[in-house]
PDB file of C-alpha atoms and ligand atoms in Angstrom:
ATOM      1  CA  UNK A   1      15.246  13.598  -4.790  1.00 53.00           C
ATOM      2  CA  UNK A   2      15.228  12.727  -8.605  1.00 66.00           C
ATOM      3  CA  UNK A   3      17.732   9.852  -8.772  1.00 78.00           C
ATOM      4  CA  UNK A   4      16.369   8.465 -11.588  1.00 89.00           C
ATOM      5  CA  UNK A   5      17.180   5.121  -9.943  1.00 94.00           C
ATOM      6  CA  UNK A   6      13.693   3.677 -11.741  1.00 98.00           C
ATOM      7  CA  UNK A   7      14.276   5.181 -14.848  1.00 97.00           C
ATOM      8  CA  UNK A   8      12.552   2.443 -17.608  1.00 97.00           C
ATOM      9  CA  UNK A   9      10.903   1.077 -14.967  1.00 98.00           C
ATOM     10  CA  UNK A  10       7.203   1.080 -14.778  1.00 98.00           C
ATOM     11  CA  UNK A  11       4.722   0.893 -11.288  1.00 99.00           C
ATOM     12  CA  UNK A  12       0.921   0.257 -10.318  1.00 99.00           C
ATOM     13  CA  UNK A  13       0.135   1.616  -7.254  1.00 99.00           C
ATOM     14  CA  UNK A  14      -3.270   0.751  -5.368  1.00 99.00           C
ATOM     15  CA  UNK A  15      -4.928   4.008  -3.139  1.00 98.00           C
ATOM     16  CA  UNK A  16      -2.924   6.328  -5.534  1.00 98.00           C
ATOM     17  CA  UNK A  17      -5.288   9.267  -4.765  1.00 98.00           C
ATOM     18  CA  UNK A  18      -4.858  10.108  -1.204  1.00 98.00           C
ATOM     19  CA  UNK A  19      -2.697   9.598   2.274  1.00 98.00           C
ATOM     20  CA  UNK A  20       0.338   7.399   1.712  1.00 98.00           C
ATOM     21  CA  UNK A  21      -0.868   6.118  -1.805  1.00 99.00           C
ATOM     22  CA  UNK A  22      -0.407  10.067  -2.759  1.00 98.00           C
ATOM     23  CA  UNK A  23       3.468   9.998  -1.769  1.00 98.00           C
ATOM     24  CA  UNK A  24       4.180   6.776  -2.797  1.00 99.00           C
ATOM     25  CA  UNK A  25       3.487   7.616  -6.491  1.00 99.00           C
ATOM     26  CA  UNK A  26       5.243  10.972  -6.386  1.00 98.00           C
ATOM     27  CA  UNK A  27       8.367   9.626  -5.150  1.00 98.00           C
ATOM     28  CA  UNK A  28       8.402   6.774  -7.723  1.00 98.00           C
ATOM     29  CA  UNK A  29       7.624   9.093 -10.549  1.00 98.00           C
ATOM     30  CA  UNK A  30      10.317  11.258  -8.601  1.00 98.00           C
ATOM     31  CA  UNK A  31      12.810   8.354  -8.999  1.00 98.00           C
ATOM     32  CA  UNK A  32      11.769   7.902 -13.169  1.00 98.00           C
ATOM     33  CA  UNK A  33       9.326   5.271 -13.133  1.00 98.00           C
ATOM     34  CA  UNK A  34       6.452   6.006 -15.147  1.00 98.00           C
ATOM     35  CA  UNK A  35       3.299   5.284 -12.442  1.00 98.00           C
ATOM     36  CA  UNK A  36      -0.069   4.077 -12.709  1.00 99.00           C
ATOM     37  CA  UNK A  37      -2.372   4.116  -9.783  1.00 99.00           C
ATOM     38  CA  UNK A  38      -5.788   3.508  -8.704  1.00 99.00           C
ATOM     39  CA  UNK A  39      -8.712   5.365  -6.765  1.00 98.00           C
ATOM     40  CA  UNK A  40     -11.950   4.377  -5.358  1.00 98.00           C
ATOM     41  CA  UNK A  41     -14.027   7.340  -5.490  1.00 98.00           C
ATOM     42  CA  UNK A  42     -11.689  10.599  -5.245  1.00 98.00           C
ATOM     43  CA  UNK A  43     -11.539  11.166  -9.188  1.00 98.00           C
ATOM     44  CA  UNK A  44     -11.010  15.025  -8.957  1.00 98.00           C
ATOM     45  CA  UNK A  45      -8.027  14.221  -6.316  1.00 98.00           C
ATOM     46  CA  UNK A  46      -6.781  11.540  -8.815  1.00 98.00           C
ATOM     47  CA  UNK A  47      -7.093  13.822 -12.194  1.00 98.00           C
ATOM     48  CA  UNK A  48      -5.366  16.448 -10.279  1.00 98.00           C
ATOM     49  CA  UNK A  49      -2.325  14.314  -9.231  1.00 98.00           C
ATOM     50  CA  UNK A  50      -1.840  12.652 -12.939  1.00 98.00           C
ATOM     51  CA  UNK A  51      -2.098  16.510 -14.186  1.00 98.00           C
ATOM     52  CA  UNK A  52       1.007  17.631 -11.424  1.00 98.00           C
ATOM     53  CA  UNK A  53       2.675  14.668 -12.553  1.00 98.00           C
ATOM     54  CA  UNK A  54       2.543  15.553 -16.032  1.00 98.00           C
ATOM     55  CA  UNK A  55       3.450  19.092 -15.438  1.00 98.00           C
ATOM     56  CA  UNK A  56       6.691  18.363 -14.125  1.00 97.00           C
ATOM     57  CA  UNK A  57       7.090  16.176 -17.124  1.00 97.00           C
ATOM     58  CA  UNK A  58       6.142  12.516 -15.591  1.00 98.00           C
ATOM     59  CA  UNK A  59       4.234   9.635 -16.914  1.00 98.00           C
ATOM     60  CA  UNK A  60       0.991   8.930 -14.352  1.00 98.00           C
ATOM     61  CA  UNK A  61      -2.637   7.070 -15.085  1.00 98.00           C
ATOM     62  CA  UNK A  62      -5.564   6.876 -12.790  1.00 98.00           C
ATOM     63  CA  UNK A  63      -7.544   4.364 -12.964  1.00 98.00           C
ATOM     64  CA  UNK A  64     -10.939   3.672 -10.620  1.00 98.00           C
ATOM     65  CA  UNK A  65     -11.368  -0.332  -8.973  1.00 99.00           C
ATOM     66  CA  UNK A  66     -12.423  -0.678  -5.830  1.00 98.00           C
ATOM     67  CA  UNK A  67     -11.170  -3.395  -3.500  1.00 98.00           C
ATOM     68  CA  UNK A  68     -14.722  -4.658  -3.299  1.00 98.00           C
ATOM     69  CA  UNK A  69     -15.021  -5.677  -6.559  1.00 98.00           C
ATOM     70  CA  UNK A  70     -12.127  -7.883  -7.596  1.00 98.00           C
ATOM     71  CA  UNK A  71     -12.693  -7.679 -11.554  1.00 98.00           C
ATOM     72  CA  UNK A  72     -12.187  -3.643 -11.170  1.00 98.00           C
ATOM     73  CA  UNK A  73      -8.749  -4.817  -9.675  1.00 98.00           C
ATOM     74  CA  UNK A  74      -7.575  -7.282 -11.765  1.00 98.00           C
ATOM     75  CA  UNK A  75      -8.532  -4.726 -14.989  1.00 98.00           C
ATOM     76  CA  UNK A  76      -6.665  -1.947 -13.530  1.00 98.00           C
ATOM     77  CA  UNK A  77      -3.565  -3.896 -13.702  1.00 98.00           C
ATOM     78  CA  UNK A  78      -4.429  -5.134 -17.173  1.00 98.00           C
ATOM     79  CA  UNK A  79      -4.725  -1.626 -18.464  1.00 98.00           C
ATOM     80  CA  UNK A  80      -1.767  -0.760 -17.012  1.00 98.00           C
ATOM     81  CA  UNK A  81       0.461  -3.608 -18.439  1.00 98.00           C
ATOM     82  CA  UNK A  82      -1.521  -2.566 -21.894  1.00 98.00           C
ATOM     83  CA  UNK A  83      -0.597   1.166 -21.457  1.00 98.00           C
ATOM     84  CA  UNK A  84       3.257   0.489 -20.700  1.00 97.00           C
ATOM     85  CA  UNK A  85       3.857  -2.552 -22.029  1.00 97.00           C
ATOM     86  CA  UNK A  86       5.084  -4.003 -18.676  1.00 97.00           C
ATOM     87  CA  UNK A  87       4.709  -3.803 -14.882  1.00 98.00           C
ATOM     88  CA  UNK A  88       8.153  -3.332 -12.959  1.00 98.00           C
ATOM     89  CA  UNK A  89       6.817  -2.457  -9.478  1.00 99.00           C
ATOM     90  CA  UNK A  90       3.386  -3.385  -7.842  1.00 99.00           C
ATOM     91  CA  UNK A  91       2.612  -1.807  -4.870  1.00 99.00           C
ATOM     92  CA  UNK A  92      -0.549  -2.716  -3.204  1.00 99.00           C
ATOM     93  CA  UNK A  93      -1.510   0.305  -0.480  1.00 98.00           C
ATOM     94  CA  UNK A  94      -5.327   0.778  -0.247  1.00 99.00           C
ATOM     95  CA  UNK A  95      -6.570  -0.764   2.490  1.00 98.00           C
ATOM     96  CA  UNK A  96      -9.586   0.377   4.981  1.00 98.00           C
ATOM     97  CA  UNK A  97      -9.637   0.373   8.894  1.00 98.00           C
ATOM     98  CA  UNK A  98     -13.126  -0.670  10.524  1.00 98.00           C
ATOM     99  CA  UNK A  99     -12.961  -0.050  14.117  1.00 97.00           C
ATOM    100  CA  UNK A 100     -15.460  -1.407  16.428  1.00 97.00           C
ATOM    101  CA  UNK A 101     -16.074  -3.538  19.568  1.00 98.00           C
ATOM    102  CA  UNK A 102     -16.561  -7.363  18.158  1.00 98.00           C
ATOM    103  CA  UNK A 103     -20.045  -7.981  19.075  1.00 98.00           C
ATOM    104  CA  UNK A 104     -20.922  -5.369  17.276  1.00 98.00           C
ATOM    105  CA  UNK A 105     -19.406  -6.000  13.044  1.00 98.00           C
ATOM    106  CA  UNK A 106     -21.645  -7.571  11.232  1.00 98.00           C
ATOM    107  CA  UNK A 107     -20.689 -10.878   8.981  1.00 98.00           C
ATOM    108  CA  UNK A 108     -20.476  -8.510   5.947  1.00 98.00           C
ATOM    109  CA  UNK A 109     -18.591  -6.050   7.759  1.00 98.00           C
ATOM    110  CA  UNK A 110     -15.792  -9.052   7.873  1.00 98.00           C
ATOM    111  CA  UNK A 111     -16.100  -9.819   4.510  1.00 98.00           C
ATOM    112  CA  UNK A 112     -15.285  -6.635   3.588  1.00 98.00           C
ATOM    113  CA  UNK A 113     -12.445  -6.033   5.233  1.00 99.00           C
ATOM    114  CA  UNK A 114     -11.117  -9.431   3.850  1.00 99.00           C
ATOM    115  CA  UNK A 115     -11.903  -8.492   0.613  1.00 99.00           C
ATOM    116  CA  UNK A 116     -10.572  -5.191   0.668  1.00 99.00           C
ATOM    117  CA  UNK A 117      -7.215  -6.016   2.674  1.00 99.00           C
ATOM    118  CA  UNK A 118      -6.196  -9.453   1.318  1.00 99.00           C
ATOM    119  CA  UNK A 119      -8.511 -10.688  -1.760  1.00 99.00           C
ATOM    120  CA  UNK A 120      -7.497  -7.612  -3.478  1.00 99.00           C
ATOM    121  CA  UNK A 121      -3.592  -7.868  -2.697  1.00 99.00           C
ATOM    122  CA  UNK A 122      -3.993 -11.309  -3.680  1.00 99.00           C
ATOM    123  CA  UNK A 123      -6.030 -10.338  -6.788  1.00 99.00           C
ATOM    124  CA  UNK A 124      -3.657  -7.537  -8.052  1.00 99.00           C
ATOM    125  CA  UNK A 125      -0.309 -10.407  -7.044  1.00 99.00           C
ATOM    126  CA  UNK A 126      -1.984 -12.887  -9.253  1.00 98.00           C
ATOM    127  CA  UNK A 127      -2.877 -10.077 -12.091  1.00 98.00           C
ATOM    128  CA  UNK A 128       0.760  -8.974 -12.420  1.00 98.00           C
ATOM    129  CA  UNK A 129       2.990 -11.810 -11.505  1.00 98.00           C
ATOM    130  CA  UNK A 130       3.062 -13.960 -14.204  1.00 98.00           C
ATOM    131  CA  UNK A 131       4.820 -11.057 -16.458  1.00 97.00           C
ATOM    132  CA  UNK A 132       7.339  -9.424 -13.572  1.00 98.00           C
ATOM    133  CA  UNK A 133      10.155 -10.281 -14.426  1.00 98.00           C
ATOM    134  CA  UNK A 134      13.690 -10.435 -12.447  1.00 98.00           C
ATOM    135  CA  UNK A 135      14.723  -7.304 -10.423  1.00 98.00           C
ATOM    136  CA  UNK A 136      10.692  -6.526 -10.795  1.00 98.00           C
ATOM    137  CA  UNK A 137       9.044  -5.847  -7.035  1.00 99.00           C
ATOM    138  CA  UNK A 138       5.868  -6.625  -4.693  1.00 99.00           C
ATOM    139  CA  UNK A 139       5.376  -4.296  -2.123  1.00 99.00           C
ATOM    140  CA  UNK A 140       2.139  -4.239   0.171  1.00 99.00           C
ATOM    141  CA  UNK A 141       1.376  -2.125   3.161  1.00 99.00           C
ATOM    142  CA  UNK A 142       0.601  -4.033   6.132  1.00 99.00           C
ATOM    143  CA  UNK A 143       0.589  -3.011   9.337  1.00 98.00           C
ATOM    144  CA  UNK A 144       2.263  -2.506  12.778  1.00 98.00           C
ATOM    145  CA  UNK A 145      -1.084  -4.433  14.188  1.00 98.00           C
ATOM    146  CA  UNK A 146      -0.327  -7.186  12.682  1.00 98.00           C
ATOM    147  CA  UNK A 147       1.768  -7.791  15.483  1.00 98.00           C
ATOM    148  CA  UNK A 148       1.137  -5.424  18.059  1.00 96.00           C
ATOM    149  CA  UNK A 149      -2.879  -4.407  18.688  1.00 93.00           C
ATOM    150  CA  UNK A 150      -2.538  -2.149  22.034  1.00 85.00           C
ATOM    151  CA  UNK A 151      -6.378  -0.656  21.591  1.00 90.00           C
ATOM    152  CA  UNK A 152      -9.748  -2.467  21.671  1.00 96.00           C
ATOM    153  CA  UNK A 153     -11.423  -2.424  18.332  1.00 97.00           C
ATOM    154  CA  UNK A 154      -8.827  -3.422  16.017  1.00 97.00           C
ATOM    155  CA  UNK A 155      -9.746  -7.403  15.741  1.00 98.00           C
ATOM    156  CA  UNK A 156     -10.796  -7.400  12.093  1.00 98.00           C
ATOM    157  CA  UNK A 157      -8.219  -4.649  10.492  1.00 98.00           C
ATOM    158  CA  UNK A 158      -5.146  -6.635  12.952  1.00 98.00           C
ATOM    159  CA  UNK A 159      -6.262 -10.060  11.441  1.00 98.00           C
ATOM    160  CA  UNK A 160      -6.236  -8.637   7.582  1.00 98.00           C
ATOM    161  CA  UNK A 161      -2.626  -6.972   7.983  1.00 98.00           C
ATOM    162  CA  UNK A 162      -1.352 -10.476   9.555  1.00 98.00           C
ATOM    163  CA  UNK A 163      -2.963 -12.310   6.296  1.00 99.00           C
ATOM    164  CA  UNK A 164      -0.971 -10.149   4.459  1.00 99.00           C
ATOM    165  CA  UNK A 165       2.561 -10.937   6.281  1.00 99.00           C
ATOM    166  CA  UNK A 166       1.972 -14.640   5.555  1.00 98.00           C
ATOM    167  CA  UNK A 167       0.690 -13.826   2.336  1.00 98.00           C
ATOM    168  CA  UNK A 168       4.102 -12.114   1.784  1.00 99.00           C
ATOM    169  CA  UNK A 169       6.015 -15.039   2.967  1.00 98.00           C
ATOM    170  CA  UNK A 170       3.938 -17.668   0.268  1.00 98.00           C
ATOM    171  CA  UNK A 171       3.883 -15.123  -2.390  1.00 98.00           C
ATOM    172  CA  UNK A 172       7.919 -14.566  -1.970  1.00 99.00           C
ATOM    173  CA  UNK A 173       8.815 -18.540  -1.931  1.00 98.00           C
ATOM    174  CA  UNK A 174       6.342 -18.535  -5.037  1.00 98.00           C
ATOM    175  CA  UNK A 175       7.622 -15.591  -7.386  1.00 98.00           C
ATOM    176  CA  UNK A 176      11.494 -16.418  -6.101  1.00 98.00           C
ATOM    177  CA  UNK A 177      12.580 -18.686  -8.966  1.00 98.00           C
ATOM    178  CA  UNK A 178      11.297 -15.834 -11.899  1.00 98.00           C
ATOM    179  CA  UNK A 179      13.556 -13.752  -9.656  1.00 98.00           C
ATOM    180  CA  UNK A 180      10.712 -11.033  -7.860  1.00 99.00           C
ATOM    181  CA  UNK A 181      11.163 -10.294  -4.504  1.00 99.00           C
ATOM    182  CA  UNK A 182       7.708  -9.742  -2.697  1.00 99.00           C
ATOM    183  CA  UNK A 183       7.899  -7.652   0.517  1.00 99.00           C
ATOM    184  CA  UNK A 184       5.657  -6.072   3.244  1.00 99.00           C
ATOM    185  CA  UNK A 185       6.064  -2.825   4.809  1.00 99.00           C
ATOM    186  CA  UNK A 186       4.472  -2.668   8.500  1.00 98.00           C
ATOM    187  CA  UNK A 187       3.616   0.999   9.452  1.00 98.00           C
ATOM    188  CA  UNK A 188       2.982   2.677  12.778  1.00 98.00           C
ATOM    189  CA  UNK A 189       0.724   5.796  13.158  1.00 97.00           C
ATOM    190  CA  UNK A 190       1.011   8.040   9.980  1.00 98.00           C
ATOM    191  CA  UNK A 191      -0.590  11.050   9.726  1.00 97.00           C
ATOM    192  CA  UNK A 192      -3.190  10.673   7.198  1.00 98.00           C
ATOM    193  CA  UNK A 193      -7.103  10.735   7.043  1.00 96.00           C
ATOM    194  CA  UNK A 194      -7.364   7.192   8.356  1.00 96.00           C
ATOM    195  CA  UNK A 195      -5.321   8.096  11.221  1.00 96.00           C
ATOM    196  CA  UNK A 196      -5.087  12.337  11.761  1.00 96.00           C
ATOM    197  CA  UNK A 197      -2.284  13.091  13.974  1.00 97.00           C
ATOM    198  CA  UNK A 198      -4.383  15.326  16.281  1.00 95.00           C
ATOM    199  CA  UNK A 199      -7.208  14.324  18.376  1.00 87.00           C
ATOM    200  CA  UNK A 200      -7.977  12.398  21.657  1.00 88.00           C
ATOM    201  CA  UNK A 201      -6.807   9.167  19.612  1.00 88.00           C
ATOM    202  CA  UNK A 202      -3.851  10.872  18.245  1.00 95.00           C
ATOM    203  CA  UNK A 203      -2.299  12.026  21.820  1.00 94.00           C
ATOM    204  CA  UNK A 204      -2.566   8.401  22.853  1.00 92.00           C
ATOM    205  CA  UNK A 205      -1.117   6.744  20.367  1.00 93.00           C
ATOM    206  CA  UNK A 206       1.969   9.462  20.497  1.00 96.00           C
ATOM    207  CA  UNK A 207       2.729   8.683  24.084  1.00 95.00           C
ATOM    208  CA  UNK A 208       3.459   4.817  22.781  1.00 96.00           C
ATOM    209  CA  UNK A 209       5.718   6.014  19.941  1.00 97.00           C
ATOM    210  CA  UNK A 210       9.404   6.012  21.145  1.00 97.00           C
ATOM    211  CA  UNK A 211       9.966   8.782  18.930  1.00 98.00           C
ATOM    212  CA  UNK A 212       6.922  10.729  20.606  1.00 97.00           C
ATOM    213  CA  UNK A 213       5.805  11.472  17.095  1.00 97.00           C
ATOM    214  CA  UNK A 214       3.517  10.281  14.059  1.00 98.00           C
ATOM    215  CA  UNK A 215       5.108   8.906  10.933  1.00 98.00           C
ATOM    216  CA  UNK A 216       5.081  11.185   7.600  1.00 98.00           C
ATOM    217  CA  UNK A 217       3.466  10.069   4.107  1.00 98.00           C
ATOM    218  CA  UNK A 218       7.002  10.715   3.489  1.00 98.00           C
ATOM    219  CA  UNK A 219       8.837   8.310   5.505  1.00 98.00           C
ATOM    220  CA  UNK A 220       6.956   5.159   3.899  1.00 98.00           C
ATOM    221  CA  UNK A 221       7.239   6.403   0.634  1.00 98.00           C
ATOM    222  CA  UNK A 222      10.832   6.600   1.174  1.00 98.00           C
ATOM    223  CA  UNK A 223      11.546   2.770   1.949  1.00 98.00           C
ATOM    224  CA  UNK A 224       8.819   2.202  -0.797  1.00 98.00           C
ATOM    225  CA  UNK A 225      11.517   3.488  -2.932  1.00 98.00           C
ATOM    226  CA  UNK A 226      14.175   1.687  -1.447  1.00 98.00           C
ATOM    227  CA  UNK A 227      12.296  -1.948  -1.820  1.00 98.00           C
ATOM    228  CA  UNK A 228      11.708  -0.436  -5.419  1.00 98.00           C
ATOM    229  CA  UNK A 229      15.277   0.120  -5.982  1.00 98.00           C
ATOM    230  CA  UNK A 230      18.581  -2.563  -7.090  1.00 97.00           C
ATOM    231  CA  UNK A 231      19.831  -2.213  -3.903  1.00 97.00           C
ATOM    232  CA  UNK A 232      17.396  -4.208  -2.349  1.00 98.00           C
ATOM    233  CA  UNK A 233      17.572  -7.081  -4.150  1.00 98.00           C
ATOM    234  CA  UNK A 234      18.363  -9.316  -1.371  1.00 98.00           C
ATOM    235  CA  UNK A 235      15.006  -8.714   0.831  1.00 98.00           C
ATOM    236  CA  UNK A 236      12.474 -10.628   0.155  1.00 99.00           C
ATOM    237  CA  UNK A 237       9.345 -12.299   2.604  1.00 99.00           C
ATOM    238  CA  UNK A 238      10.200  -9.703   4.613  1.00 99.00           C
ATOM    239  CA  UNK A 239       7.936  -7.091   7.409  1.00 98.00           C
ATOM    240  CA  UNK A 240       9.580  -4.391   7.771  1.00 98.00           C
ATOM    241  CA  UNK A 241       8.547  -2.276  10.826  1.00 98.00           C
ATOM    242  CA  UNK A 242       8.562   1.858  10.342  1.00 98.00           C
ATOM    243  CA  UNK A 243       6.942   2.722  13.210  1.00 98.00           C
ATOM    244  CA  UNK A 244       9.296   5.063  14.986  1.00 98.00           C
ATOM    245  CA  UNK A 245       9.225   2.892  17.799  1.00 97.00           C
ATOM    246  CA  UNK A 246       5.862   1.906  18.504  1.00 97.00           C
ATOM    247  CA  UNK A 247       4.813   0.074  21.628  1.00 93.00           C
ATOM    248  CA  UNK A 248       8.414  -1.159  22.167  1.00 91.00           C
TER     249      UNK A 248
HETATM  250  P1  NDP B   1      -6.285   6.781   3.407  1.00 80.40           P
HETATM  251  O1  NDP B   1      -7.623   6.411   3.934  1.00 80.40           O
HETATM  252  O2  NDP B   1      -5.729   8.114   3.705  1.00 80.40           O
HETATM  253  O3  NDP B   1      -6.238   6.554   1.803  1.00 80.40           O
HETATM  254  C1  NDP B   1      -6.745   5.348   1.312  1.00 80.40           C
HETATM  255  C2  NDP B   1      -6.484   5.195  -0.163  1.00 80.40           C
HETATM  256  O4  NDP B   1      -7.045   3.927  -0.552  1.00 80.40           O
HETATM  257  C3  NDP B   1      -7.196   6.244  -1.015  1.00 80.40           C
HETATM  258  O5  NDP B   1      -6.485   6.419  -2.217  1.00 80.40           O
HETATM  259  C4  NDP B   1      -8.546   5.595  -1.263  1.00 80.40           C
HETATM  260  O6  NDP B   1      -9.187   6.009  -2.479  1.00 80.40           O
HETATM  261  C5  NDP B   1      -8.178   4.136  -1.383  1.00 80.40           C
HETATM  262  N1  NDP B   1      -9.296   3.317  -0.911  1.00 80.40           N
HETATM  263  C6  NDP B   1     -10.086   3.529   0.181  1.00 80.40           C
HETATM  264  N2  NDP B   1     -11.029   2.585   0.259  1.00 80.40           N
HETATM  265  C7  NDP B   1     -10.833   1.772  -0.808  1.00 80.40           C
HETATM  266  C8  NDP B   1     -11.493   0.626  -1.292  1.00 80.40           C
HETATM  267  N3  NDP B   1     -12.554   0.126  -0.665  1.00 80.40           N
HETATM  268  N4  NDP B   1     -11.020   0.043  -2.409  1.00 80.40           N
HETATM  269  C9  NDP B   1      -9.966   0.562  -3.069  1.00 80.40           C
HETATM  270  N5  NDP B   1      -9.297   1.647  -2.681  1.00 80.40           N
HETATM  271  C10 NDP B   1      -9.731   2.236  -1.555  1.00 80.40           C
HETATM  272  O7  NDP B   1      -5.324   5.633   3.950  1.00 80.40           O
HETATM  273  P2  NDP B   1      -3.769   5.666   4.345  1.00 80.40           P
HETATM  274  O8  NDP B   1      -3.000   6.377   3.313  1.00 80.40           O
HETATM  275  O9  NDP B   1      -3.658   6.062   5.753  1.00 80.40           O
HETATM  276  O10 NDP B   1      -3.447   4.096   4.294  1.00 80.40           O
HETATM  277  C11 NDP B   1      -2.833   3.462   3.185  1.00 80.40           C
HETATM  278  C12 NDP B   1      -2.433   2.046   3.611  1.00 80.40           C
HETATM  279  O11 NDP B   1      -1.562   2.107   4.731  1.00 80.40           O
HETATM  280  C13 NDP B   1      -3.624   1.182   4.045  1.00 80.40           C
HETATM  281  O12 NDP B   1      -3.435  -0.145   3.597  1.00 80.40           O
HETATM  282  C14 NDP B   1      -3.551   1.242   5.558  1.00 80.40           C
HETATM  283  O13 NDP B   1      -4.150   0.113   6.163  1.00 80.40           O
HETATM  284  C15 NDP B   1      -2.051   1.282   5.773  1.00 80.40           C
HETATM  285  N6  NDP B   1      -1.629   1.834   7.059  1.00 80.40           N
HETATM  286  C16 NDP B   1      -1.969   3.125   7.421  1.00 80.40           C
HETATM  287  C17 NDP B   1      -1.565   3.616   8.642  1.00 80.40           C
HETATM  288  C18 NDP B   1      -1.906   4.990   9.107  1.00 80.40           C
HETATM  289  O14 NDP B   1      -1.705   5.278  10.314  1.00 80.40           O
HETATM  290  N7  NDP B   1      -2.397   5.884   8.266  1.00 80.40           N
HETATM  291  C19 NDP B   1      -0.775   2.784   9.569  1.00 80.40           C
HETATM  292  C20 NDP B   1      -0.484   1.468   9.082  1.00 80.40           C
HETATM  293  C21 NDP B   1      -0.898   1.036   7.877  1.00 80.40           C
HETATM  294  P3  NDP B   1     -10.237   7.251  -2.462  1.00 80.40           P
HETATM  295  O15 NDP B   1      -9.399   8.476  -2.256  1.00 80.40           O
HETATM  296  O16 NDP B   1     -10.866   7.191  -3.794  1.00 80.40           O
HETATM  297  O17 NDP B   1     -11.175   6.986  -1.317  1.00 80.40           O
END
């Protein structure tokens, strides 16, 4: 796995400590990049991850902002860009589900997911930008329901990942000419807290997946690294679906 493809290069990953955020930092740090990443409240899961990163010789920071508050965001990527002297590779993950029927979320209930799912991309986007550089990378983690809903429940967290598709097609025309690509990665069911891969919800969800199965930490991390990489120089303002055939 260590192709050193990122060696030199530096990342800040949002929802470092846990679930996809958790494999998307070891695989960068796996590939050489040296990897910052934040945490809302797991510190002891965070501190252990920087300290298994450093055993095996890697460069990791964690860093606490919460999507709620905007100014933690927007610090975390300054103290990153202070502590490595540049940011290569942004990859905004964190993001929270709120499932319930519509009558029933309150107005701050919407706000929050808002401000959590896109003011925070957007906040963390307009932190870094102006220094990436060409070859650097945007990444953020949509969803699968920003296209494709298929349970009741799901109108607010649907609505956020769409935002951040169209988000990803502005923010691509925008960074273009200083040579960043900007691109969204749209998953299906992973296994993960948000979404455990056993349970009543689980075995319905599975029976929509072409592949009959739930997606690994793993498998996003992997085209993470890819959008990461030189090779994919030419995507950009793209969703890319890895869903193992959900709902199709
Ligand atoms: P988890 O709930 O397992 O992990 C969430 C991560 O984000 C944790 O590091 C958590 O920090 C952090 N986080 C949680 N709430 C906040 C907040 N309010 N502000 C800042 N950070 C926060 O989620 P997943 O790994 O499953 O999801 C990661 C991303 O992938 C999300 O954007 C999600 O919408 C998306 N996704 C997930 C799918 C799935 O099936 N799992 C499918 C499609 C998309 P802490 O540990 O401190 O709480």
């Amino acid at each position: 796995m260590n192709s050193n493809k990122l060696q030199g290069k530096t990342a800040f990953v949002t929802g470092g400590s846990r679930g996809i955020g958790t494999s998307i930092v070891r695989r960068l740090v796996q590939e050489g990049a040296a990897v910052a990443f934040t945490y809302a409240n797991s510190v002891e899961k965070a501190n252990e991850l920087v300290k298994e990163i450093q055993a095996a010789g890697g460069r990791a920071l964690a860093l606490q902002a919460k999507g709620e508050d905007i100014a933690s965001v927007k610090s975390a990527v300054g103290e990153t860009i202070n502590e490595f002297g540049h940011l290569n590779i942004l990859v905004n993950n964190a993001g929270i589900l709120d499932v319930k029927p519509y009558d029933q979320f309150t107005m701050e209930d919407f706000d929050r997911t808002v401000t959590v799912n896109i003011k925070a991309v957007f906040a963390a986007i307009q932190a870094a930008g102006p220094q990436m550089r060409h070859g650097d990378r945007i990444i953020n983690i949509g969803s699968v329901n920003a296209d494709v809903t298929g349970f009741p429940g799901m109108s607010l967290y649907s609505m956020s990942k769409a935002a951040v598709a169209a988000m990803t097609r502005g923010l691509a025309r925008d960074l273009a000419p200083q040579g960043v690509t900007v691109n969204n990665i749209q998953p299906g069911p992973v296994d993960t807290d948000m979404n455990p891969a056993e349970g009543e919800m689980a075995a319905i969800l599975k029976n929509v997946i072409a592949l009959g199965r739930y997606g690994t930490v793993n498998d996003i991390a992997s085209l993470v690294a890819f959008l990461s990489s030189p090779e994919a120089g030419y995507i950009t303002g793209a969703s890319l679906d890895i869903n193992g055939g959900f709902m199709i």
